[in-house]
Amino acid sequence: MKYTRVPVKIAAVIFVFIFITACHKNEIGSVGREDLFSLEIGPMEDQIALYKLDGNRGIRRTGFTMRDGLFYIADGNSGKIVRYNSYGDLLFMIYNEETNPAPITLKTNISEEEQATRWAYSYPLEEPGWIAVDSRKHIFVEDRLPRQEHRNDSETKALLDGIILHFDQDGRFINYLGSDGIGGKPFPRIIGLTATLRDELAVVCRLPDGWNIYWFNSSGMLLYLVKISANEIPALSDWPEAHSFIDSITPLPDSRKLLIKVDYSSDTFDQSTNTRTGSVPVSSCIWILNVEDGSYTGFTELPLYEIVEGGQPTNVEISYSMLGASKDGKVLMYFPVETGYSLLFININTREQRRGYIQFSIDELQYNDFFLSNEGILSAMLADNYNVKFVWWRTDRFMGESL
């Protein structure tokens, strides 16, 4: 690791958690799902263009986040950003005039002196995707530069084509962030944005042979750049020869630390010929990296998910993936199953764990995306062929202080 310091169908769903501690495996609790609102799929101001609009536009990312009960959606297919309250009322929109019809119900381009309850601003969004919102309700959204402005990094072989647009709480453009600060050069491929409780912004980027994490203060100054090489992950003492694979990287919202989820596997061999036949997972863990000095401060080992068929264990184990992290060291892991997701909550400070399961109706499995807020509320964007639904589970209340 190289380190440079430079100053997360409308049907009743039961969410059942099986508590697991060092001594218990059979204590059961449950949390209900709240269906909040739904939007039609389409190009209009009160719709989301989740799928391809015509033969000339590919399927682009639709990012969303939730902060203080408000939902922010970056619609990459239409080139717009919208904000809704939890009742489904459209509050404002930032839109590209070339790819969106003019708003009908929203007042457009109001001056700072005007008063309006629902408004819209135009901005030439190219391809908005990942989105984050801080406590000031300032919006940070990934966007792509036009193709003629793309660059190639000769050292890392990465394509540099991303920027972060910064808008104020009313949707007015402030500036854009590049990898070295305000107005800087483009980022490599962005795969995550996190607005912390300090209103700092962490940008996680993927490179051909590693990861770059850029950490900015609330004014857009680059504080830290952490470079993580795929072949420099610490080995486990129990499995020194195991192969490591970085599954994902998530910043903690309440400290300058990164959670690096790593899977370890061991080679298997044919005993008669001593030839390699494949590999099997042997361990999965979350390494904790201090952004301020680049040191690893410890790790938490994760249990593997055991595949069950016909009600019987199969002796096949698979690693969970990391969905997100909330304050106080609480992390949510997940694994897709036939009718939903198996979940694992883990506290990296206390090592306490709780397992759970979310069940969906068949049509909701067609498209789903999740977000875990800093406070621990799990939200989801679910879609079928016609509608996009927004739901949440008050997992913050369920976890409480004990996990």
CSV table of C-alpha atoms in Angstrom, one decimal:
chain,number,residue,atom,x,y,z
A,1,MET,CA,0.0,0.0,0.0
A,2,LYS,CA,1.2,3.4,-0.9
A,3,TYR,CA,0.1,6.3,1.2
A,4,THR,CA,0.2,10.1,0.5
A,5,ARG,CA,-0.9,12.7,3.0
A,6,VAL,CA,-1.9,15.9,1.2
A,7,PRO,CA,-3.4,18.2,4.3
A,8,VAL,CA,-23.7,3.7,1.9
A,9,LYS,CA,-44.4,-4.9,-5.1
A,10,ILE,CA,-46.0,-3.3,-2.5
A,11,ALA,CA,-46.3,-6.4,-0.3
A,12,ALA,CA,-45.7,-7.0,3.4
A,13,VAL,CA,-42.2,-8.3,4.0
A,14,ILE,CA,-40.9,-9.8,7.2
A,15,PHE,CA,-37.3,-9.0,8.1
A,16,VAL,CA,-36.3,-11.7,10.6
A,17,PHE,CA,-32.9,-11.5,12.4
A,18,ILE,CA,-31.3,-14.4,14.2
A,19,PHE,CA,-29.1,-12.9,16.9
A,20,ILE,CA,-25.7,-14.5,17.2
A,21,THR,CA,-23.3,-13.9,20.1
A,22,ALA,CA,-20.6,-16.0,21.6
A,23,CYS,CA,-23.1,-17.8,23.6
A,24,HIS,CA,-26.5,-17.6,21.8
A,25,LYS,CA,-27.8,-18.7,18.4
A,26,ASN,CA,-31.6,-18.9,18.9
A,27,GLU,CA,-32.8,-15.5,20.0
A,28,ILE,CA,-35.1,-14.1,17.3
A,29,GLY,CA,-36.4,-10.6,16.5
A,30,SER,CA,-38.1,-9.0,13.6
A,31,VAL,CA,-38.4,-5.6,11.8
A,32,GLY,CA,-41.1,-4.6,9.3
A,33,ARG,CA,-40.5,-2.9,5.9
A,34,GLU,CA,-42.0,0.5,5.2
A,35,ASP,CA,-43.1,1.2,1.6
A,36,LEU,CA,-42.7,4.9,1.1
A,37,PHE,CA,-43.5,5.9,-2.4
A,38,SER,CA,-43.2,4.8,-6.0
A,39,LEU,CA,-42.4,6.6,-9.3
A,40,GLU,CA,-43.2,5.6,-12.9
A,41,ILE,CA,-40.4,4.7,-15.2
A,42,GLY,CA,-40.1,7.3,-17.9
A,43,PRO,CA,-38.6,10.6,-19.0
A,44,MET,CA,-40.9,13.2,-17.4
A,45,GLU,CA,-40.0,15.3,-14.4
A,46,ASP,CA,-41.8,13.1,-11.9
A,47,GLN,CA,-40.5,9.9,-13.4
A,48,ILE,CA,-37.2,8.0,-13.4
A,49,ALA,CA,-35.7,6.8,-16.7
A,50,LEU,CA,-34.3,3.7,-15.1
A,51,TYR,CA,-34.0,1.8,-18.4
A,52,LYS,CA,-32.8,2.7,-21.8
A,53,LEU,CA,-34.8,5.5,-23.3
A,54,ASP,CA,-34.0,4.8,-27.0
A,55,GLY,CA,-31.6,2.9,-29.2
A,56,ASN,CA,-28.9,5.6,-28.9
A,57,ARG,CA,-28.6,5.7,-25.1
A,58,GLY,CA,-27.1,2.8,-23.1
A,59,ILE,CA,-28.3,1.8,-19.7
A,60,ARG,CA,-26.5,4.1,-17.3
A,61,ARG,CA,-26.3,4.1,-13.6
A,62,THR,CA,-29.1,5.4,-11.4
A,63,GLY,CA,-27.6,6.4,-8.1
A,64,PHE,CA,-29.6,7.3,-4.9
A,65,THR,CA,-28.9,8.2,-1.4
A,66,MET,CA,-31.0,9.1,1.7
A,67,ARG,CA,-30.2,11.8,4.2
A,68,ASP,CA,-32.6,13.1,7.0
A,69,GLY,CA,-35.6,11.4,5.4
A,70,LEU,CA,-35.0,12.9,2.0
A,71,PHE,CA,-34.2,10.8,-1.1
A,72,TYR,CA,-31.8,12.1,-3.7
A,73,ILE,CA,-31.7,10.3,-7.1
A,74,ALA,CA,-29.1,10.8,-9.9
A,75,ASP,CA,-30.8,9.6,-13.1
A,76,GLY,CA,-28.0,8.8,-15.5
A,77,ASN,CA,-30.3,7.9,-18.4
A,78,SER,CA,-32.1,11.2,-18.5
A,79,GLY,CA,-29.3,13.5,-17.1
A,80,LYS,CA,-31.1,14.8,-14.0
A,81,ILE,CA,-30.9,14.9,-10.2
A,82,VAL,CA,-34.1,15.0,-8.1
A,83,ARG,CA,-34.9,15.3,-4.4
A,84,TYR,CA,-38.1,13.7,-2.9
A,85,ASN,CA,-39.4,13.7,0.7
A,86,SER,CA,-40.4,10.3,2.2
A,87,TYR,CA,-44.0,10.9,1.0
A,88,GLY,CA,-42.9,11.0,-2.6
A,89,ASP,CA,-43.3,14.8,-3.1
A,90,LEU,CA,-40.8,16.1,-5.7
A,91,LEU,CA,-39.0,19.1,-4.1
A,92,PHE,CA,-36.5,20.1,-6.7
A,93,MET,CA,-34.7,19.0,-9.8
A,94,ILE,CA,-31.4,19.7,-11.6
A,95,TYR,CA,-31.8,18.8,-15.2
A,96,ASN,CA,-30.0,18.8,-18.6
A,97,GLU,CA,-32.2,20.8,-21.0
A,98,GLU,CA,-31.0,18.8,-24.0
A,99,THR,CA,-32.1,15.4,-22.5
A,100,ASN,CA,-35.2,16.4,-20.4
A,101,PRO,CA,-38.5,18.0,-21.3
A,102,ALA,CA,-39.0,21.4,-19.6
A,103,PRO,CA,-40.5,21.0,-16.1
A,104,ILE,CA,-44.3,21.7,-15.9
A,105,THR,CA,-44.9,21.7,-12.2
A,106,LEU,CA,-41.6,23.1,-11.0
A,107,LYS,CA,-40.6,26.8,-11.1
A,108,THR,CA,-37.4,27.1,-13.2
A,109,ASN,CA,-34.2,29.1,-12.6
A,110,ILE,CA,-35.5,31.2,-9.8
A,111,SER,CA,-33.3,34.0,-8.5
A,112,GLU,CA,-31.8,34.0,-4.9
A,113,GLU,CA,-34.4,36.6,-3.9
A,114,GLU,CA,-37.4,34.6,-5.1
A,115,GLN,CA,-39.4,32.3,-2.8
A,116,ALA,CA,-40.5,28.9,-4.1
A,117,THR,CA,-41.5,25.6,-2.6
A,118,ARG,CA,-40.7,23.4,-5.7
A,119,TRP,CA,-38.1,24.5,-8.2
A,120,ALA,CA,-35.7,23.4,-10.9
A,121,TYR,CA,-32.3,24.5,-12.2
A,122,SER,CA,-30.7,23.6,-15.5
A,123,TYR,CA,-27.2,22.3,-15.7
A,124,PRO,CA,-25.5,20.3,-18.5
A,125,LEU,CA,-25.3,17.0,-16.7
A,126,GLU,CA,-23.5,14.4,-18.9
A,127,GLU,CA,-23.9,11.1,-17.0
A,128,PRO,CA,-24.7,11.5,-13.3
A,129,GLY,CA,-24.2,8.4,-11.2
A,130,TRP,CA,-22.9,8.0,-7.6
A,131,ILE,CA,-24.4,10.6,-5.3
A,132,ALA,CA,-23.8,11.8,-1.7
A,133,VAL,CA,-25.3,14.5,0.5
A,134,ASP,CA,-23.8,16.1,3.6
A,135,SER,CA,-25.4,17.7,6.7
A,136,ARG,CA,-25.7,21.0,4.9
A,137,LYS,CA,-27.8,19.2,2.2
A,138,HIS,CA,-25.0,20.0,-0.3
A,139,ILE,CA,-25.1,17.5,-3.2
A,140,PHE,CA,-22.0,15.8,-4.6
A,141,VAL,CA,-22.6,13.7,-7.7
A,142,GLU,CA,-20.3,11.8,-10.0
A,143,ASP,CA,-20.4,12.9,-13.7
A,144,ARG,CA,-18.5,11.9,-16.8
A,145,LEU,CA,-16.6,14.3,-19.0
A,146,PRO,CA,-17.3,14.3,-22.7
A,147,ARG,CA,-15.3,11.7,-24.6
A,148,GLN,CA,-12.9,14.3,-26.1
A,149,GLU,CA,-11.8,15.3,-22.6
A,150,HIS,CA,-10.9,11.8,-21.4
A,151,ARG,CA,-7.3,11.2,-20.5
A,152,ASN,CA,-5.2,8.1,-19.9
A,153,ASP,CA,-2.8,7.8,-17.0
A,154,SER,CA,0.5,6.4,-18.3
A,155,GLU,CA,1.6,5.2,-14.9
A,156,THR,CA,-1.5,3.3,-13.8
A,157,LYS,CA,-3.0,2.6,-17.2
A,158,ALA,CA,-6.3,4.0,-15.9
A,159,LEU,CA,-8.8,6.0,-17.9
A,160,LEU,CA,-9.4,9.4,-16.3
A,161,ASP,CA,-12.9,10.5,-17.1
A,162,GLY,CA,-14.8,11.4,-13.9
A,163,ILE,CA,-15.5,14.5,-11.9
A,164,ILE,CA,-17.6,15.3,-8.8
A,165,LEU,CA,-20.1,18.1,-9.2
A,166,HIS,CA,-20.9,20.2,-6.1
A,167,PHE,CA,-24.3,21.8,-5.7
A,168,ASP,CA,-25.7,23.7,-2.7
A,169,GLN,CA,-28.8,22.8,-0.7
A,170,ASP,CA,-31.1,24.5,-3.3
A,171,GLY,CA,-29.5,22.8,-6.3
A,172,ARG,CA,-27.2,25.7,-7.5
A,173,PHE,CA,-23.9,24.7,-8.9
A,174,ILE,CA,-20.9,25.7,-6.8
A,175,ASN,CA,-17.8,24.0,-8.4
A,176,TYR,CA,-16.5,20.6,-9.4
A,177,LEU,CA,-13.9,18.4,-7.8
A,178,GLY,CA,-11.1,16.6,-9.6
A,179,SER,CA,-8.7,14.1,-8.1
A,180,ASP,CA,-6.5,16.9,-6.7
A,181,GLY,CA,-9.2,19.3,-5.5
A,182,ILE,CA,-11.4,22.0,-6.9
A,183,GLY,CA,-11.1,22.2,-10.7
A,184,GLY,CA,-8.5,19.4,-10.7
A,185,LYS,CA,-7.7,16.6,-13.2
A,186,PRO,CA,-10.3,13.8,-13.7
A,187,PHE,CA,-10.7,10.8,-11.4
A,188,PRO,CA,-10.2,7.2,-12.5
A,189,ARG,CA,-13.4,5.0,-12.4
A,190,ILE,CA,-15.4,6.1,-9.4
A,191,ILE,CA,-17.2,3.2,-7.6
A,192,GLY,CA,-18.4,5.0,-4.4
A,193,LEU,CA,-19.0,8.3,-2.6
A,194,THR,CA,-19.4,8.9,1.1
A,195,ALA,CA,-20.3,12.1,2.9
A,196,THR,CA,-19.1,11.7,6.5
A,197,LEU,CA,-20.5,13.2,9.7
A,198,ARG,CA,-17.8,15.9,9.5
A,199,ASP,CA,-19.0,16.9,6.0
A,200,GLU,CA,-15.9,15.4,4.5
A,201,LEU,CA,-16.1,13.6,1.2
A,202,ALA,CA,-14.5,10.2,0.4
A,203,VAL,CA,-14.2,9.1,-3.2
A,204,VAL,CA,-13.4,5.5,-3.9
A,205,CYS,CA,-11.9,4.7,-7.3
A,206,ARG,CA,-10.9,1.5,-9.0
A,207,LEU,CA,-7.7,1.2,-11.0
A,208,PRO,CA,-6.5,-1.8,-13.2
A,209,ASP,CA,-4.2,-3.0,-10.4
A,210,GLY,CA,-5.6,-1.4,-7.3
A,211,TRP,CA,-7.6,1.3,-5.6
A,212,ASN,CA,-7.3,5.0,-4.9
A,213,ILE,CA,-9.3,6.7,-2.1
A,214,TYR,CA,-9.4,10.5,-2.2
A,215,TRP,CA,-10.4,12.2,1.0
A,216,PHE,CA,-11.6,15.9,0.9
A,217,ASN,CA,-12.6,18.4,3.5
A,218,SER,CA,-15.9,20.3,3.4
A,219,SER,CA,-14.4,23.1,1.3
A,220,GLY,CA,-13.1,20.7,-1.4
A,221,MET,CA,-9.4,20.6,-0.4
A,222,LEU,CA,-7.8,17.2,-0.8
A,223,LEU,CA,-6.6,16.0,2.6
A,224,TYR,CA,-5.4,12.5,2.0
A,225,LEU,CA,-4.8,10.1,-0.9
A,226,VAL,CA,-4.6,6.4,-0.1
A,227,LYS,CA,-3.3,4.0,-2.8
A,228,ILE,CA,-4.0,0.4,-2.2
A,229,SER,CA,-2.3,-2.2,-4.4
A,230,ALA,CA,-4.1,-5.5,-4.9
A,231,ASN,CA,-1.0,-7.5,-4.1
A,232,GLU,CA,-0.1,-5.7,-0.8
A,233,ILE,CA,-3.0,-6.9,1.4
A,234,PRO,CA,-1.8,-8.3,4.8
A,235,ALA,CA,-1.7,-12.1,5.0
A,236,LEU,CA,-3.5,-14.0,7.7
A,237,SER,CA,-1.4,-15.8,10.3
A,238,ASP,CA,-3.5,-19.0,10.0
A,239,TRP,CA,-3.4,-18.9,6.2
A,240,PRO,CA,0.0,-17.3,5.2
A,241,GLU,CA,-0.1,-18.9,1.7
A,242,ALA,CA,-3.8,-18.0,1.0
A,243,HIS,CA,-4.6,-15.8,-2.0
A,244,SER,CA,-6.2,-12.5,-1.1
A,245,PHE,CA,-8.9,-10.6,-3.1
A,246,ILE,CA,-10.2,-7.1,-2.2
A,247,ASP,CA,-14.0,-7.4,-2.6
A,248,SER,CA,-14.9,-3.8,-1.6
A,249,ILE,CA,-13.7,-0.7,0.3
A,250,THR,CA,-16.1,1.4,2.5
A,251,PRO,CA,-15.2,4.6,4.4
A,252,LEU,CA,-16.5,4.8,8.0
A,253,PRO,CA,-18.8,7.8,8.4
A,254,ASP,CA,-17.6,8.9,11.8
A,255,SER,CA,-13.8,8.5,11.6
A,256,ARG,CA,-11.0,8.8,9.1
A,257,LYS,CA,-10.8,5.1,8.5
A,258,LEU,CA,-11.4,2.7,5.6
A,259,LEU,CA,-13.0,-0.8,5.9
A,260,ILE,CA,-11.3,-3.1,3.4
A,261,LYS,CA,-13.3,-6.3,2.9
A,262,VAL,CA,-10.9,-9.1,1.8
A,263,ASP,CA,-11.6,-12.7,0.8
A,264,TYR,CA,-8.9,-15.3,1.1
A,265,SER,CA,-8.8,-18.6,-0.8
A,266,SER,CA,-6.6,-21.7,-0.9
A,267,ASP,CA,-5.6,-23.8,-3.9
A,268,THR,CA,-7.0,-27.3,-4.2
A,269,PHE,CA,-5.0,-30.1,-5.9
A,270,ASP,CA,-5.7,-33.5,-7.4
A,271,GLN,CA,-3.8,-35.8,-5.0
A,272,SER,CA,-3.0,-38.4,-7.7
A,273,THR,CA,-1.4,-36.0,-10.1
A,274,ASN,CA,-0.6,-33.1,-7.7
A,275,THR,CA,-2.1,-30.7,-10.2
A,276,ARG,CA,-4.1,-27.6,-9.2
A,277,THR,CA,-7.8,-28.1,-9.6
A,278,GLY,CA,-9.2,-24.8,-8.3
A,279,SER,CA,-9.6,-23.0,-5.1
A,280,VAL,CA,-11.8,-22.8,-2.0
A,281,PRO,CA,-12.6,-19.9,0.3
A,282,VAL,CA,-10.8,-20.2,3.6
A,283,SER,CA,-11.5,-16.9,5.3
A,284,SER,CA,-13.1,-13.5,4.9
A,285,CYS,CA,-12.3,-10.4,7.0
A,286,ILE,CA,-12.5,-6.6,7.2
A,287,TRP,CA,-9.2,-4.8,7.6
A,288,ILE,CA,-9.3,-1.4,9.2
A,289,LEU,CA,-7.0,1.2,7.7
A,290,ASN,CA,-6.3,4.6,9.3
A,291,VAL,CA,-6.5,7.2,6.5
A,292,GLU,CA,-4.4,9.8,8.5
A,293,ASP,CA,-1.2,7.7,8.7
A,294,GLY,CA,-1.9,4.8,6.3
A,295,SER,CA,-1.5,2.1,9.0
A,296,TYR,CA,-3.7,-1.0,9.5
A,297,THR,CA,-5.2,-0.9,13.0
A,298,GLY,CA,-6.7,-4.4,13.1
A,299,PHE,CA,-9.2,-6.7,11.4
A,300,THR,CA,-12.5,-8.5,12.1
A,301,GLU,CA,-12.9,-12.0,10.7
A,302,LEU,CA,-16.3,-12.7,9.1
A,303,PRO,CA,-18.2,-16.0,9.0
A,304,LEU,CA,-18.8,-17.6,5.6
A,305,TYR,CA,-22.3,-18.0,4.3
A,306,GLU,CA,-23.2,-21.7,4.1
A,307,ILE,CA,-25.3,-22.7,1.1
A,308,VAL,CA,-28.4,-24.7,2.0
A,309,GLU,CA,-30.4,-26.8,-0.5
A,310,GLY,CA,-33.6,-28.6,0.3
A,311,GLY,CA,-33.3,-27.5,3.9
A,312,GLN,CA,-29.9,-29.3,4.3
A,313,PRO,CA,-26.4,-27.8,4.5
A,314,THR,CA,-24.3,-28.5,1.4
A,315,ASN,CA,-20.8,-27.9,3.0
A,316,VAL,CA,-20.4,-25.2,0.4
A,317,GLU,CA,-19.4,-21.8,1.9
A,318,ILE,CA,-19.4,-18.4,0.2
A,319,SER,CA,-18.2,-15.0,1.3
A,320,TYR,CA,-20.6,-12.2,2.2
A,321,SER,CA,-20.3,-8.9,0.4
A,322,MET,CA,-20.1,-5.6,2.2
A,323,LEU,CA,-23.2,-3.3,1.6
A,324,GLY,CA,-22.2,-0.4,3.8
A,325,ALA,CA,-21.2,1.0,7.2
A,326,SER,CA,-22.9,3.2,9.7
A,327,LYS,CA,-21.5,5.1,12.7
A,328,ASP,CA,-20.1,3.3,15.8
A,329,GLY,CA,-18.5,0.6,13.7
A,330,LYS,CA,-21.6,-1.1,12.5
A,331,VAL,CA,-21.3,-2.9,9.2
A,332,LEU,CA,-23.9,-4.6,7.0
A,333,MET,CA,-22.9,-7.6,4.9
A,334,TYR,CA,-25.2,-9.4,2.4
A,335,PHE,CA,-25.5,-12.4,0.2
A,336,PRO,CA,-28.2,-13.0,-2.5
A,337,VAL,CA,-30.5,-16.0,-2.0
A,338,GLU,CA,-33.4,-17.3,-4.1
A,339,THR,CA,-36.1,-14.9,-2.8
A,340,GLY,CA,-34.1,-12.1,-1.3
A,341,TYR,CA,-30.9,-11.5,0.6
A,342,SER,CA,-29.3,-13.0,3.7
A,343,LEU,CA,-27.9,-10.3,5.9
A,344,LEU,CA,-25.2,-10.1,8.5
A,345,PHE,CA,-24.7,-7.1,10.8
A,346,ILE,CA,-21.3,-7.0,12.5
A,347,ASN,CA,-19.8,-4.5,14.9
A,348,ILE,CA,-16.1,-4.2,14.2
A,349,ASN,CA,-15.5,-2.7,17.7
A,350,THR,CA,-17.3,-5.3,19.8
A,351,ARG,CA,-17.2,-8.2,17.2
A,352,GLU,CA,-20.9,-8.9,18.0
A,353,GLN,CA,-22.9,-10.3,15.0
A,354,ARG,CA,-26.5,-10.7,14.0
A,355,ARG,CA,-27.9,-12.5,11.0
A,356,GLY,CA,-31.0,-11.8,9.1
A,357,TYR,CA,-33.0,-12.2,5.9
A,358,ILE,CA,-35.0,-9.9,3.6
A,359,GLN,CA,-37.6,-11.5,1.3
A,360,PHE,CA,-38.9,-9.9,-1.8
A,361,SER,CA,-41.7,-10.6,-4.2
A,362,ILE,CA,-40.6,-12.1,-7.6
A,363,ASP,CA,-40.9,-8.8,-9.5
A,364,GLU,CA,-38.8,-6.9,-7.0
A,365,LEU,CA,-35.9,-9.2,-7.7
A,366,GLN,CA,-35.7,-7.7,-11.2
A,367,TYR,CA,-33.8,-4.6,-10.0
A,368,ASN,CA,-32.8,-3.6,-6.5
A,369,ASP,CA,-30.2,-1.2,-5.1
A,370,PHE,CA,-29.5,-0.5,-1.4
A,371,PHE,CA,-28.1,2.3,0.7
A,372,LEU,CA,-27.2,2.2,4.4
A,373,SER,CA,-27.3,5.7,6.0
A,374,ASN,CA,-24.8,7.0,8.5
A,375,GLU,CA,-27.4,6.3,11.2
A,376,GLY,CA,-28.0,2.7,10.1
A,377,ILE,CA,-31.3,3.0,8.2
A,378,LEU,CA,-31.4,0.6,5.3
A,379,SER,CA,-33.1,2.0,2.2
A,380,ALA,CA,-33.8,0.4,-1.1
A,381,MET,CA,-34.8,1.3,-4.7
A,382,LEU,CA,-36.8,-1.6,-6.2
A,383,ALA,CA,-38.2,-1.8,-9.8
A,384,ASP,CA,-40.3,-3.8,-12.1
A,385,ASN,CA,-41.1,-3.0,-15.8
A,386,TYR,CA,-43.2,0.0,-14.9
A,387,ASN,CA,-42.4,1.5,-11.5
A,388,VAL,CA,-39.6,2.3,-9.1
A,389,LYS,CA,-40.4,1.9,-5.4
A,390,PHE,CA,-38.5,3.4,-2.5
A,391,VAL,CA,-38.7,1.5,0.8
A,392,TRP,CA,-36.7,1.4,4.0
A,393,TRP,CA,-36.2,-0.7,7.1
A,394,ARG,CA,-35.6,1.1,10.4
A,395,THR,CA,-32.6,-1.1,11.2
A,396,ASP,CA,-31.2,1.7,13.3
A,397,ARG,CA,-33.9,1.2,15.8
A,398,PHE,CA,-33.5,-2.5,15.7
A,399,MET,CA,-29.8,-2.5,16.2
A,400,GLY,CA,-29.9,0.1,19.0
A,401,GLU,CA,-26.9,0.4,21.2
A,402,SER,CA,-26.3,-3.3,21.9
A,403,LEU,CA,-24.7,-4.3,18.6
